[in-house]
Tab-separated table of C-alpha atoms and ligand atoms in Angstrom:
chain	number	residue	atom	x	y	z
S	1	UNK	CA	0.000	0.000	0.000
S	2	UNK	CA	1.005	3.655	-0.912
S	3	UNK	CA	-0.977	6.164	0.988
S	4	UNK	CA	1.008	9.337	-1.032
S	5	UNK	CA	0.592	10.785	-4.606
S	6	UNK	CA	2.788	10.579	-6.877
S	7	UNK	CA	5.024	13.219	-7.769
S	8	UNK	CA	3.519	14.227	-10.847
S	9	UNK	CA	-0.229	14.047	-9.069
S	10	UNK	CA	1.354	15.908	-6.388
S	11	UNK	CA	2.678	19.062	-9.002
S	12	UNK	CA	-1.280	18.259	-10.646
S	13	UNK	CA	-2.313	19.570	-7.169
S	14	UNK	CA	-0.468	22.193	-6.926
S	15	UNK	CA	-0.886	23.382	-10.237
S	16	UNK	CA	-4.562	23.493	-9.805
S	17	UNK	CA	-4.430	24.880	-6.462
S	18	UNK	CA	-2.658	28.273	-7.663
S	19	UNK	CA	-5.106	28.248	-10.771
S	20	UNK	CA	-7.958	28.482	-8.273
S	21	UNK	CA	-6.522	30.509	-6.194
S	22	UNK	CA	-5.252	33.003	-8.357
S	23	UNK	CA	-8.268	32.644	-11.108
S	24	UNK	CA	-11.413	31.179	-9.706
S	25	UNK	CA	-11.740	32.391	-6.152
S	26	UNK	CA	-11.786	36.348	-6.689
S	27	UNK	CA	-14.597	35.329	-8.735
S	28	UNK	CA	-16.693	33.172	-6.452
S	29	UNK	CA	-19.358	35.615	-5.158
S	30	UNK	CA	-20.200	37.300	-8.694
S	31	UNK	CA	-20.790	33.370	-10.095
S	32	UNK	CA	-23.355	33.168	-7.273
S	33	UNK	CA	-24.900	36.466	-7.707
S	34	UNK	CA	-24.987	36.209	-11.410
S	35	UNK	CA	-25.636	32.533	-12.148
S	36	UNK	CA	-23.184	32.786	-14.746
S	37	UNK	CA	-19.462	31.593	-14.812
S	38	UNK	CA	-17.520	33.691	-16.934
S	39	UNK	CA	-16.700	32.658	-20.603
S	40	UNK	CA	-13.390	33.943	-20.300
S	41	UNK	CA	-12.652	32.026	-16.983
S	42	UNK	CA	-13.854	28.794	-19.038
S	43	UNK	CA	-11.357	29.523	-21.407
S	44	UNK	CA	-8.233	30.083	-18.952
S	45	UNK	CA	-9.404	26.482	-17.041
S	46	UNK	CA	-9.321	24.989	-20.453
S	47	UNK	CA	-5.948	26.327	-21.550
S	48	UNK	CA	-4.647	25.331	-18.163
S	49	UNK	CA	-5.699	21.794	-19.025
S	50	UNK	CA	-8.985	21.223	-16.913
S	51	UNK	CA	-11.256	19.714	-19.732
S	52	UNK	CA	-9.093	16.567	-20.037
S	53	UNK	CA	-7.479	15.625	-16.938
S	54	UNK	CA	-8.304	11.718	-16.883
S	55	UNK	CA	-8.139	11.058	-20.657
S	56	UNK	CA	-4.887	9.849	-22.259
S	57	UNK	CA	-2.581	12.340	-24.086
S	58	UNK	CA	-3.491	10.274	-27.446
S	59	UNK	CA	-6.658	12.723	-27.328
S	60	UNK	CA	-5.171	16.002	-25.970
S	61	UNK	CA	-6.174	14.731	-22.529
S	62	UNK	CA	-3.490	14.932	-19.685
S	63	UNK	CA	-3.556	11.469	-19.045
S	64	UNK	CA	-3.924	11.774	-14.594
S	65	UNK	CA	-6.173	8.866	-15.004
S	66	UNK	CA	-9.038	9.067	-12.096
S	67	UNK	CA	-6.490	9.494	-9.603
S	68	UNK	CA	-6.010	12.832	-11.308
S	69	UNK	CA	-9.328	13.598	-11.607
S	70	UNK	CA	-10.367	13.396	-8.357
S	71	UNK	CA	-7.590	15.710	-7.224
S	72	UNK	CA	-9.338	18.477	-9.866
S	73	UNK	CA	-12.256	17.902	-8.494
S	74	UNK	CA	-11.065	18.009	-4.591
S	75	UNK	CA	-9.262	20.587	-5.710
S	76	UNK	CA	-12.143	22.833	-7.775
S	77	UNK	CA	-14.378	21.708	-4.683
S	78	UNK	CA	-12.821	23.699	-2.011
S	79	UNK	CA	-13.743	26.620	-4.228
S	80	UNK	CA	-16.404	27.265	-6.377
S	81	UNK	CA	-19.431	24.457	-6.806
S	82	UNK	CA	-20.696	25.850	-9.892
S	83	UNK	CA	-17.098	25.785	-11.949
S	84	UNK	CA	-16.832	22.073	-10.469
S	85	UNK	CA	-20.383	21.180	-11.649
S	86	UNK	CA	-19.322	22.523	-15.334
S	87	UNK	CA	-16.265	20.725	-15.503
S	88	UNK	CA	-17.871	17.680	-13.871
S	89	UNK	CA	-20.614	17.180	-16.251
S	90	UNK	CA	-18.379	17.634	-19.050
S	91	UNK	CA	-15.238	15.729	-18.219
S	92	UNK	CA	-16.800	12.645	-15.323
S	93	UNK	CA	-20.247	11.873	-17.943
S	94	UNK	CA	-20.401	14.151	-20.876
S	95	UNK	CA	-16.886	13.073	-22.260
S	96	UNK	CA	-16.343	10.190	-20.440
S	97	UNK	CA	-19.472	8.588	-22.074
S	98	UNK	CA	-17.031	8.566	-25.934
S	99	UNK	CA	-14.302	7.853	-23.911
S	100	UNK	CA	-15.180	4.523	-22.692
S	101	UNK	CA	-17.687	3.504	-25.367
S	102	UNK	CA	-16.697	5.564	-28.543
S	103	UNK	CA	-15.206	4.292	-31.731
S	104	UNK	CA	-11.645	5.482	-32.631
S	105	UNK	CA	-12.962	7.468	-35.308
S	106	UNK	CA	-15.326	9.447	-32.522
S	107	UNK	CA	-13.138	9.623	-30.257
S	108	UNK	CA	-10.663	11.051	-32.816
S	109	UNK	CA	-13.188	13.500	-34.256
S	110	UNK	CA	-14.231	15.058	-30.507
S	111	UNK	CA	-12.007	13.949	-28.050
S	112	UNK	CA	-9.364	16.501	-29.192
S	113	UNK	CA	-11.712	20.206	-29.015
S	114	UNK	CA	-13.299	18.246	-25.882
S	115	UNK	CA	-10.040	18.107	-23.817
S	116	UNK	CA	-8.759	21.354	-24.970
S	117	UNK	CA	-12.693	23.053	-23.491
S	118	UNK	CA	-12.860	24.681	-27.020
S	119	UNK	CA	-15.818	22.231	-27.073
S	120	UNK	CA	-18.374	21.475	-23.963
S	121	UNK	CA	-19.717	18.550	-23.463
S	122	UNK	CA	-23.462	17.124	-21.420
S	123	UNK	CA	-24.845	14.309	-20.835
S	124	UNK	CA	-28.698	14.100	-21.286
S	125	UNK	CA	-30.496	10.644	-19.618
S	126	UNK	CA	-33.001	12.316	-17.288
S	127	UNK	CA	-36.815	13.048	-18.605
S	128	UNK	CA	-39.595	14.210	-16.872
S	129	UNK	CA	-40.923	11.132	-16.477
S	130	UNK	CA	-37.789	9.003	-15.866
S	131	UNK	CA	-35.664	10.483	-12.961
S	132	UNK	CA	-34.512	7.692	-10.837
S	133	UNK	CA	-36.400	5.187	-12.601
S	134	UNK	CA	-33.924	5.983	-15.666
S	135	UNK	CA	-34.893	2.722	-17.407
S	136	UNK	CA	-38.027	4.194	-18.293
S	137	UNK	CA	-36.907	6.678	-20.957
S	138	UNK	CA	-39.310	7.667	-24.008
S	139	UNK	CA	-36.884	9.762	-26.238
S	140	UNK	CA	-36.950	7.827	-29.609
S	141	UNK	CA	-34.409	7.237	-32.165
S	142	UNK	CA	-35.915	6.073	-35.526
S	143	UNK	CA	-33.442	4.589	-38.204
S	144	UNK	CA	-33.851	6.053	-41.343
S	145	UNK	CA	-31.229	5.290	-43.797
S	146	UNK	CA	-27.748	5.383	-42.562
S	147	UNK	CA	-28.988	7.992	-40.012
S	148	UNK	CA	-31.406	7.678	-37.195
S	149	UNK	CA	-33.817	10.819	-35.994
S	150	UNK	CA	-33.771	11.562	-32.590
S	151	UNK	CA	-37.467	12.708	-30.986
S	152	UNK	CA	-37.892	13.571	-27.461
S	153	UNK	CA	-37.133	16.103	-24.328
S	154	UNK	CA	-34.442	15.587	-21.832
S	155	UNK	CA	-34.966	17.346	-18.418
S	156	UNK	CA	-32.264	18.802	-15.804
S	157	UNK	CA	-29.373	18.089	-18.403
S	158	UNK	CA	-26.339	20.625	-16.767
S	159	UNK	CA	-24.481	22.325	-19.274
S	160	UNK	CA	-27.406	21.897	-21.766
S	161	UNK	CA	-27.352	25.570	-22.788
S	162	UNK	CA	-23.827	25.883	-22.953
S	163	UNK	CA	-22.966	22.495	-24.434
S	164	UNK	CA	-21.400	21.229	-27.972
S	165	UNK	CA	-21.438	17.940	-27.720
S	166	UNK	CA	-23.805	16.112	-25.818
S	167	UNK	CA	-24.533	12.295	-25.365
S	168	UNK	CA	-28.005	11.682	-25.420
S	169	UNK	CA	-29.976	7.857	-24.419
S	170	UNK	CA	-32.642	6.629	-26.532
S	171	UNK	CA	-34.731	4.098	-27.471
S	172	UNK	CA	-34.002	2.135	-30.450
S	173	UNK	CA	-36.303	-1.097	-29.942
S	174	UNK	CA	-39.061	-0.433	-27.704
S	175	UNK	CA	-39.844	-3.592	-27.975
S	176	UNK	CA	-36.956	-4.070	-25.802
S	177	UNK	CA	-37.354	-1.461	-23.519
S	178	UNK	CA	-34.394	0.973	-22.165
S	179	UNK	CA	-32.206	-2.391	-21.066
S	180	UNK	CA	-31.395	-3.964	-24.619
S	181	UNK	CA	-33.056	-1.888	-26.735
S	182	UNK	CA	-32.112	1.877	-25.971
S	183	UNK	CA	-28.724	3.378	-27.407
S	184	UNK	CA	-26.157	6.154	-26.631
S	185	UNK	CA	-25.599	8.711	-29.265
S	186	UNK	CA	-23.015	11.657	-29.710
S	187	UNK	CA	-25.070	14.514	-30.878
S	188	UNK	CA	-23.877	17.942	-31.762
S	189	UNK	CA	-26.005	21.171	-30.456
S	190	UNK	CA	-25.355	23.231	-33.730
S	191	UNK	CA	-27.737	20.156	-35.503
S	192	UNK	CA	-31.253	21.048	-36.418
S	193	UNK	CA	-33.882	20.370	-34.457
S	194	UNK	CA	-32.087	20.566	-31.114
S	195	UNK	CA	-33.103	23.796	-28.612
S	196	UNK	CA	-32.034	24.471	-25.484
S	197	UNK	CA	-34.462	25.666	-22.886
S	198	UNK	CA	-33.968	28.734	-20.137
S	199	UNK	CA	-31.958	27.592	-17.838
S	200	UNK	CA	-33.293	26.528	-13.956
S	201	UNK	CA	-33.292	28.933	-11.123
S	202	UNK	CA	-32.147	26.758	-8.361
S	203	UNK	CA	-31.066	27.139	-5.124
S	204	UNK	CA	-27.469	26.880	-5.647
S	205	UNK	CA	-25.008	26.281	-7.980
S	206	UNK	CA	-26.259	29.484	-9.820
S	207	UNK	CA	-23.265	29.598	-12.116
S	208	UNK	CA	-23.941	26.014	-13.330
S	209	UNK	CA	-26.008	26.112	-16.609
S	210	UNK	CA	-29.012	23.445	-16.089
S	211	UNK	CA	-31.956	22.856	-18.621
S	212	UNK	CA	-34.531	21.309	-20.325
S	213	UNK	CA	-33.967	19.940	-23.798
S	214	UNK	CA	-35.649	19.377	-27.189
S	215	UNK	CA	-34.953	17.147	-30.112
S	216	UNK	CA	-36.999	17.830	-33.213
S	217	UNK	CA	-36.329	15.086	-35.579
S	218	UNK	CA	-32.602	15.779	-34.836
S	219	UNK	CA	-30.604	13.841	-37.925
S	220	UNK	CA	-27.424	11.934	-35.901
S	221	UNK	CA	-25.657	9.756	-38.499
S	222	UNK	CA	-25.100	6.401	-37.416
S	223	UNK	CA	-21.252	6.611	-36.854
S	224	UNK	CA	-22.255	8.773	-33.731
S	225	UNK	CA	-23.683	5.879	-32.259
S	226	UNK	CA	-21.476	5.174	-28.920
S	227	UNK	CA	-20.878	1.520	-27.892
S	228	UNK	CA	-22.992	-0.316	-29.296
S	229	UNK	CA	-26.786	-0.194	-30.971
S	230	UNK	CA	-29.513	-1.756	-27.863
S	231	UNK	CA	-26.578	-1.197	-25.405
S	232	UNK	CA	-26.425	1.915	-24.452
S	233	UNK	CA	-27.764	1.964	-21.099
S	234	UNK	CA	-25.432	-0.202	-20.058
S	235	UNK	CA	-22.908	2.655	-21.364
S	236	UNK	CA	-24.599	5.324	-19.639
S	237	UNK	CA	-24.238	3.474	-16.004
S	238	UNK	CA	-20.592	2.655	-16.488
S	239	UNK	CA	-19.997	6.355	-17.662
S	240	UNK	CA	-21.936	7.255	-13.955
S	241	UNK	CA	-20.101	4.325	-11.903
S	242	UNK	CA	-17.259	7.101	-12.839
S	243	UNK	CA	-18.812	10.444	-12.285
S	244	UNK	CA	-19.932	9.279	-8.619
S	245	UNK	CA	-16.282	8.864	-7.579
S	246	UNK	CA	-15.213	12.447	-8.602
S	247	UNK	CA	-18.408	13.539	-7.141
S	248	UNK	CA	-17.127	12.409	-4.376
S	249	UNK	CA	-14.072	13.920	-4.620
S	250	UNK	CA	-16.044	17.215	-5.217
S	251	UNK	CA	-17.320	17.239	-1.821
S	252	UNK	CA	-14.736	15.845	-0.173
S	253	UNK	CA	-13.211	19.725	-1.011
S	254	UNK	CA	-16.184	21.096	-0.152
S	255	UNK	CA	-16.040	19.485	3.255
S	256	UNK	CA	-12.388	20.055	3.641
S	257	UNK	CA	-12.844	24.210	3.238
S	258	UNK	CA	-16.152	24.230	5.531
S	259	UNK	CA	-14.039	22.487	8.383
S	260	UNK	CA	-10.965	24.715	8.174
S	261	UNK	CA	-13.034	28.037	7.995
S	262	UNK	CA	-14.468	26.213	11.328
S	263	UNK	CA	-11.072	25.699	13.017
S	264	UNK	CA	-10.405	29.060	12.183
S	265	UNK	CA	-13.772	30.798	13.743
S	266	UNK	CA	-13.498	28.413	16.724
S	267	UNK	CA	-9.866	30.242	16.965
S	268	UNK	CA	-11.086	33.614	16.913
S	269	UNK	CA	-14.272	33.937	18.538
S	270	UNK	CA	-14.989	35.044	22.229
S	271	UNK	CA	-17.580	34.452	24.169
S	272	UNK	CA	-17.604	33.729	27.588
S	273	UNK	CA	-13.869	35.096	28.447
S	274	UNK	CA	-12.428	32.631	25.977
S	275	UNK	CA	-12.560	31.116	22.158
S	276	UNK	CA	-15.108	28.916	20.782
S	277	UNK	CA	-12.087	26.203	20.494
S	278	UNK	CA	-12.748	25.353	24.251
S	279	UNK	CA	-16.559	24.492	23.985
S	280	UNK	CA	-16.658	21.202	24.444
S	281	UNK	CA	-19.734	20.665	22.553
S	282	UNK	CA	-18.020	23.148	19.636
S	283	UNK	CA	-14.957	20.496	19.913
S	284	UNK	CA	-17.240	17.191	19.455
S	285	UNK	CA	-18.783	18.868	15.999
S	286	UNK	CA	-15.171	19.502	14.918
S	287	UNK	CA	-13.477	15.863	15.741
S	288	UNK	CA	-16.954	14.191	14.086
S	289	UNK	CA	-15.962	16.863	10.947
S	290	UNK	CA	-12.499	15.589	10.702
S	291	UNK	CA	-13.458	12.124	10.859
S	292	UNK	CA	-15.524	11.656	8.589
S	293	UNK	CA	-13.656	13.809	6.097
S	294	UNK	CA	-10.624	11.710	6.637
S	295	UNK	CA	-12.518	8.170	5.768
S	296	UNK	CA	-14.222	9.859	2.894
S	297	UNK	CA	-10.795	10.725	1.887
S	298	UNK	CA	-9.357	7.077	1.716
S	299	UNK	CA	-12.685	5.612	0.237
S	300	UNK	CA	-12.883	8.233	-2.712
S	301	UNK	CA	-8.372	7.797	-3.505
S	302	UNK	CA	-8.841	4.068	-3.225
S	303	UNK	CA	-12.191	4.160	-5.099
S	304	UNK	CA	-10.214	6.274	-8.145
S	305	UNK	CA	-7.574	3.707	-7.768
S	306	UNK	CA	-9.818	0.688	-8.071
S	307	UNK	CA	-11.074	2.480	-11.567
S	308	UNK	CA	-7.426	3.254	-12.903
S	309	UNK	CA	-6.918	-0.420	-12.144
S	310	UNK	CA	-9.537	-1.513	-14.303
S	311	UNK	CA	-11.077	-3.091	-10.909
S	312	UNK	CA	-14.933	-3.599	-10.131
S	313	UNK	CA	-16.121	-0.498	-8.458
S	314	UNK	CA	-19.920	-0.145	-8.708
S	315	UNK	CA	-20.519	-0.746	-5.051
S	316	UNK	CA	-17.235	1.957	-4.234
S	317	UNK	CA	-18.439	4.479	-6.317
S	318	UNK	CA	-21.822	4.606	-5.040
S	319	UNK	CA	-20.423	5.429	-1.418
S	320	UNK	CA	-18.348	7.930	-2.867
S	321	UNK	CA	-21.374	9.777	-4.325
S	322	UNK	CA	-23.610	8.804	-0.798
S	323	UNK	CA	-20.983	9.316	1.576
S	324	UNK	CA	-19.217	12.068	0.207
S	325	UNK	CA	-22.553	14.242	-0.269
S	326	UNK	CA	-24.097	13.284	3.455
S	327	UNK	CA	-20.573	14.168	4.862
S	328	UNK	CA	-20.190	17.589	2.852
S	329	UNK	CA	-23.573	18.911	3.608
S	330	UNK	CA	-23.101	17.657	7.628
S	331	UNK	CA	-19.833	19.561	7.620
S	332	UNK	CA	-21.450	22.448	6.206
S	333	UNK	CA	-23.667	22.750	8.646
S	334	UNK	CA	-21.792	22.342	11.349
S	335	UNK	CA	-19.508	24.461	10.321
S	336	UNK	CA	-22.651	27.261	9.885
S	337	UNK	CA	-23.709	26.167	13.378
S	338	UNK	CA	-20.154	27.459	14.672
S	339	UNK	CA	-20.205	30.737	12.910
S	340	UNK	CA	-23.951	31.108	14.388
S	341	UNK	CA	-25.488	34.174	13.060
S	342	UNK	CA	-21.927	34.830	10.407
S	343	UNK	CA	-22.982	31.678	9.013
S	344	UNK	CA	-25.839	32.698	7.765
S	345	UNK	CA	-24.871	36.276	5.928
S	346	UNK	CA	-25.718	36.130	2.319
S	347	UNK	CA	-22.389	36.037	-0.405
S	348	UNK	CA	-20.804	34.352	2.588
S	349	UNK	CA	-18.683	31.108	1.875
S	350	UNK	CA	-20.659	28.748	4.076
S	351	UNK	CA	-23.981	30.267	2.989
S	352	UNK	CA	-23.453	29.488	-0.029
S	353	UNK	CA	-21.231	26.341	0.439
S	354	UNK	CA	-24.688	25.005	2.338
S	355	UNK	CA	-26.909	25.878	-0.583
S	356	UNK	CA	-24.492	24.251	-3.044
S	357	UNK	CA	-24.134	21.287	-1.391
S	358	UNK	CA	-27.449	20.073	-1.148
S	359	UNK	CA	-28.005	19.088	-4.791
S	360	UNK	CA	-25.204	16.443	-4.336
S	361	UNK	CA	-27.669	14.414	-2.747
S	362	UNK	CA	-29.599	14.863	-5.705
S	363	UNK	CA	-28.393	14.655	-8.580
S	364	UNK	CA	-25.888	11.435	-10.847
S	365	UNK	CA	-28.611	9.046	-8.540
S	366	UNK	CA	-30.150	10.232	-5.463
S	367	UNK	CA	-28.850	8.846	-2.280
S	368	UNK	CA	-31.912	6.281	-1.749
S	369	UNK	CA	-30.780	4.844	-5.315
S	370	UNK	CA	-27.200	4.706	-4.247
S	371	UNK	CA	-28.286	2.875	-1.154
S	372	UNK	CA	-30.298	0.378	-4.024
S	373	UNK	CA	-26.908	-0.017	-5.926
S	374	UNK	CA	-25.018	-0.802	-3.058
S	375	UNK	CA	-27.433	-3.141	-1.544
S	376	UNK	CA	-28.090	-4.656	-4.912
S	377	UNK	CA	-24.279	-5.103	-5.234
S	378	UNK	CA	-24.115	-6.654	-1.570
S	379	UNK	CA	-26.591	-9.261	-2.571
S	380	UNK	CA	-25.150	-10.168	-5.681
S	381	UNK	CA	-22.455	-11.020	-4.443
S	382	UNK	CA	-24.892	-13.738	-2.458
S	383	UNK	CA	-26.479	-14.706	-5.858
S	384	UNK	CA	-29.468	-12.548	-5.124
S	385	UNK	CA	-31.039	-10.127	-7.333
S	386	UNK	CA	-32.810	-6.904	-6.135
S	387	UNK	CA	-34.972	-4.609	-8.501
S	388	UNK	CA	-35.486	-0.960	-7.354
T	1	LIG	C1	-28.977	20.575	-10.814
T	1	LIG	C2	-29.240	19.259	-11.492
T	1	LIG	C3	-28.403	18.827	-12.478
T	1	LIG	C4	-28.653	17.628	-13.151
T	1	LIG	N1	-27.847	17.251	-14.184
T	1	LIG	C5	-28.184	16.172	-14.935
T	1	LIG	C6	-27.434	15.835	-16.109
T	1	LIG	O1	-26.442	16.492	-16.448
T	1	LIG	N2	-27.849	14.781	-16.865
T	1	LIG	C7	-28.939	14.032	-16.531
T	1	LIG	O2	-29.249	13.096	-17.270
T	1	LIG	N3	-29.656	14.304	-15.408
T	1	LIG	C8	-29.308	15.355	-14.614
T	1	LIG	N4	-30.042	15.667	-13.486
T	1	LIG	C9	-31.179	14.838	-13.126
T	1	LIG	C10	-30.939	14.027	-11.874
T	1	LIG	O3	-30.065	12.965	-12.130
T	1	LIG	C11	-32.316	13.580	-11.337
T	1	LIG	O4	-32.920	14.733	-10.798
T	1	LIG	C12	-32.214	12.487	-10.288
T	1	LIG	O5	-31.788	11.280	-10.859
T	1	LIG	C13	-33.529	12.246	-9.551
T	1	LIG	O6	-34.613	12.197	-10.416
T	1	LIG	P1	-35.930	13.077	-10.084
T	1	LIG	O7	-35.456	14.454	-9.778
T	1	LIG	O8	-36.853	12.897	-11.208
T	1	LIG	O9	-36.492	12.480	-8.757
T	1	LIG	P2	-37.483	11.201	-8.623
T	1	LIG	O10	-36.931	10.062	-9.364
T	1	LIG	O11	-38.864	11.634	-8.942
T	1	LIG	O12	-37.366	10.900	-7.088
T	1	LIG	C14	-38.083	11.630	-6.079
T	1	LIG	C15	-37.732	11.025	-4.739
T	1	LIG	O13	-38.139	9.640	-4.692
T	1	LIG	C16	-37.025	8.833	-4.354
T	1	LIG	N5	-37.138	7.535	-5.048
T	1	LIG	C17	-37.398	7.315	-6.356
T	1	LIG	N6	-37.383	6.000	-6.613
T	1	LIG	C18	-37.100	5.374	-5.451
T	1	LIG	C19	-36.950	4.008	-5.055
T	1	LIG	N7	-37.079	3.005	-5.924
T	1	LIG	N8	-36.684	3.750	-3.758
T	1	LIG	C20	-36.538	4.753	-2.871
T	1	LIG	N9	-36.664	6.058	-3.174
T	1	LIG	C21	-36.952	6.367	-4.447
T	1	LIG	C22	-35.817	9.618	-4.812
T	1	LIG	O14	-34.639	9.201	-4.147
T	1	LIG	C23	-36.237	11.033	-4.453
T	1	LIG	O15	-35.998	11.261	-3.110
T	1	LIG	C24	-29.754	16.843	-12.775
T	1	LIG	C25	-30.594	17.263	-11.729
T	1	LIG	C26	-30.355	18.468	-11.107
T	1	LIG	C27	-31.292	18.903	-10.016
């Protein structure tokens, strides 16, 4: 066992660090208040290499594997929420949907503009009528000729507005419903027939773009099919098995700032004739914070290691995304609940850190169907099955 990073993850780290430091974080508060992230700050993390961390160097990626990864996206955590949400979608599903599944001439023909952010990538599963119960998708996709037409609205779908490239699930053979007969397309925004709708006003993550989408008869020739035809669920949940262990890794930052602006406070508040620091009660919320921040730690690293092994990691990366959201938003409240009324002040870090963090336990799977995963896994491994 090796418990450090590597050299090279280590200068990843710091590399990202200074970028958002120096780039990201005077920005923070006008993100929130604007629900917007700059295009130009988009531009500088893409230049600096963000759009491409995990995918080999064949493709422009950087080639950090999910090790790497998962340091951007501790890293961009600790920040800003909404910059970590665009990146996420686009690099953990949106890309990394071609990436696994794509055919060398795809992956050729995107990859490239993907890695580099000239291009930005979403991926679109979620309907209004098929949330959690993903399986039940109704977006068609009709062969005709060596094309197929693509009918349907997608719901929720972050960086829909701002998005290029997009991979999009539907159904091929409704005979065969969404397992076995729905499949996973590559599907450029600029193709007609496709519309973004306004994006969501939600409670956080302002800056992150979220929306509804339509597809009017939306031509997608059949080389943009990813994997392959009746299969594409199956692509879709090994593309999320993925995104749920940088999710994790997201919050695991998130957790990590909300506890240190808590050590801090607990340092320099009075009350009583002496610092928060020597409440007892203050001290319990701060030891449970650093506990469970320091387990989430090893489960997300070993989780990204189990994936750049080429390991089984269903079960792991399903207590990365339920572990790693329940943790963050606890330590975000706790950490409020030790600022007390400070906490609370609008533009404030853990004001909006506690708004942000709540949609973790939302969205890539709620927690009650990461509990399903697990426990299906768990009983699979005891030959029995388990439907939702
Ligand atoms: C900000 C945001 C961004 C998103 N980005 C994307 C994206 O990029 N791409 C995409 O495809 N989707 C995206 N989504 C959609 C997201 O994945 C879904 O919202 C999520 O899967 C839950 O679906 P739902 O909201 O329809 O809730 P529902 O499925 O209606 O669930 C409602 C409640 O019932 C519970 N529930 C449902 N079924 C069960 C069950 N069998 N057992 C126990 N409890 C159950 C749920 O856990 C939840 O608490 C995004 C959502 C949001 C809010």
């Amino acid at each position: 066992m090796d418990f450090d990073l590597k050299p090279e993850h280590r200068a990843l780290q710091k590399s990202i660090r200074e970028f958002m430091q120096e780039e990201v974080k005077p920005l923070v508060k006008q993100i929130d208040r604007d629900s917007r992230v700059p295009d130009e700050l988009l531009k500088k993390a893409g230049a600096a290499g963000l759009f491409g961390i995990p995918f080999s160097q064949k493709y422009g990626g950087m080639g950090a594997g999910e090790i790497g990864y998962c340091i951007l996206m501790e890293e961009m955590g600790r920040v800003d929420a909404s910059t970590t949400a665009i990146i996420g979608a686009h690099t953990g599903i949106g890309v990394m949907t071609l990436y696994l599944d794509g055919t060398e001439e795809l992956k050729q023909r995107y990859l490239p503009d993907l890695c580099s952010g000239k291009k930005i990538a979403a991926f679109a599963l979620t309907e209004a009528n098929a949330g959690s119960d993903a399986a039940s998708i109704r977006m068609k996709a009709t062969r005709e000729g060596d094309s197929y037409m693509l009918d349907g609205e997608k719901m929720w779908i972050t960086n829909g507005p701002i998005a290029d490239v997009l991979s999009v699930l539907a159904i091929t053979d409704a005979s065969l419903g969404a397992r076995g007969g729905a499949t996973c397309f590559a599907v450029e925004s600029n193709w007609e027939g496709f519309t973004a709708g306004k994006r969501e006003e939600k409670m956080g993550l302002h800056g992150s773009p979220t929306a509804a989408l339509k597809f009017d008869n939306v031509r997608v020739p059949q080389e943009n099919v990813i994997g392959k035809v009746g299969l594409g669920f199956v692509t879709m949940m090994k593309t999320l098995d993925i995104g749920r262990v940088s999710l994790g890794a997201a919050t695991l930052g998130g957790a990590e700032v909300s506890l240190e602006s808590a050590l801090q406070w607990a340092k320099a508040r009075h009350q009583f004739g002496r610092n928060l620091a020597n409440m007892q009660s203050l001290q319990f919320m701060i030891a449970d914070m650093a506990s469970e921040i320091e387990a989430l730690r090893s489960l997300v690293y070993r989780t990204a290691w189990l994936v750049d092994n080429g390991r089984p990691h269903t079960k792991e990366a399903g207590m990365c995304k339920l572990l790693g959201s329940e943790i963050a938003s606890r330590c975000i409240d706790r950490a409020l609940q030790i600022h007390g009324a400070l906490g609370l002040t609008r533009d404030g870090q853990i004001e909006r850190g506690w708004r942000d963090s709540r949609i973790n336990e939302i969205f890539e799977g709620t927690n009650e169907i990461q509990r399903i995963v697990i426990a299906s896994e768990l009983f699979q491994e005891i030959g029995v099955r388990i439907r939702p």
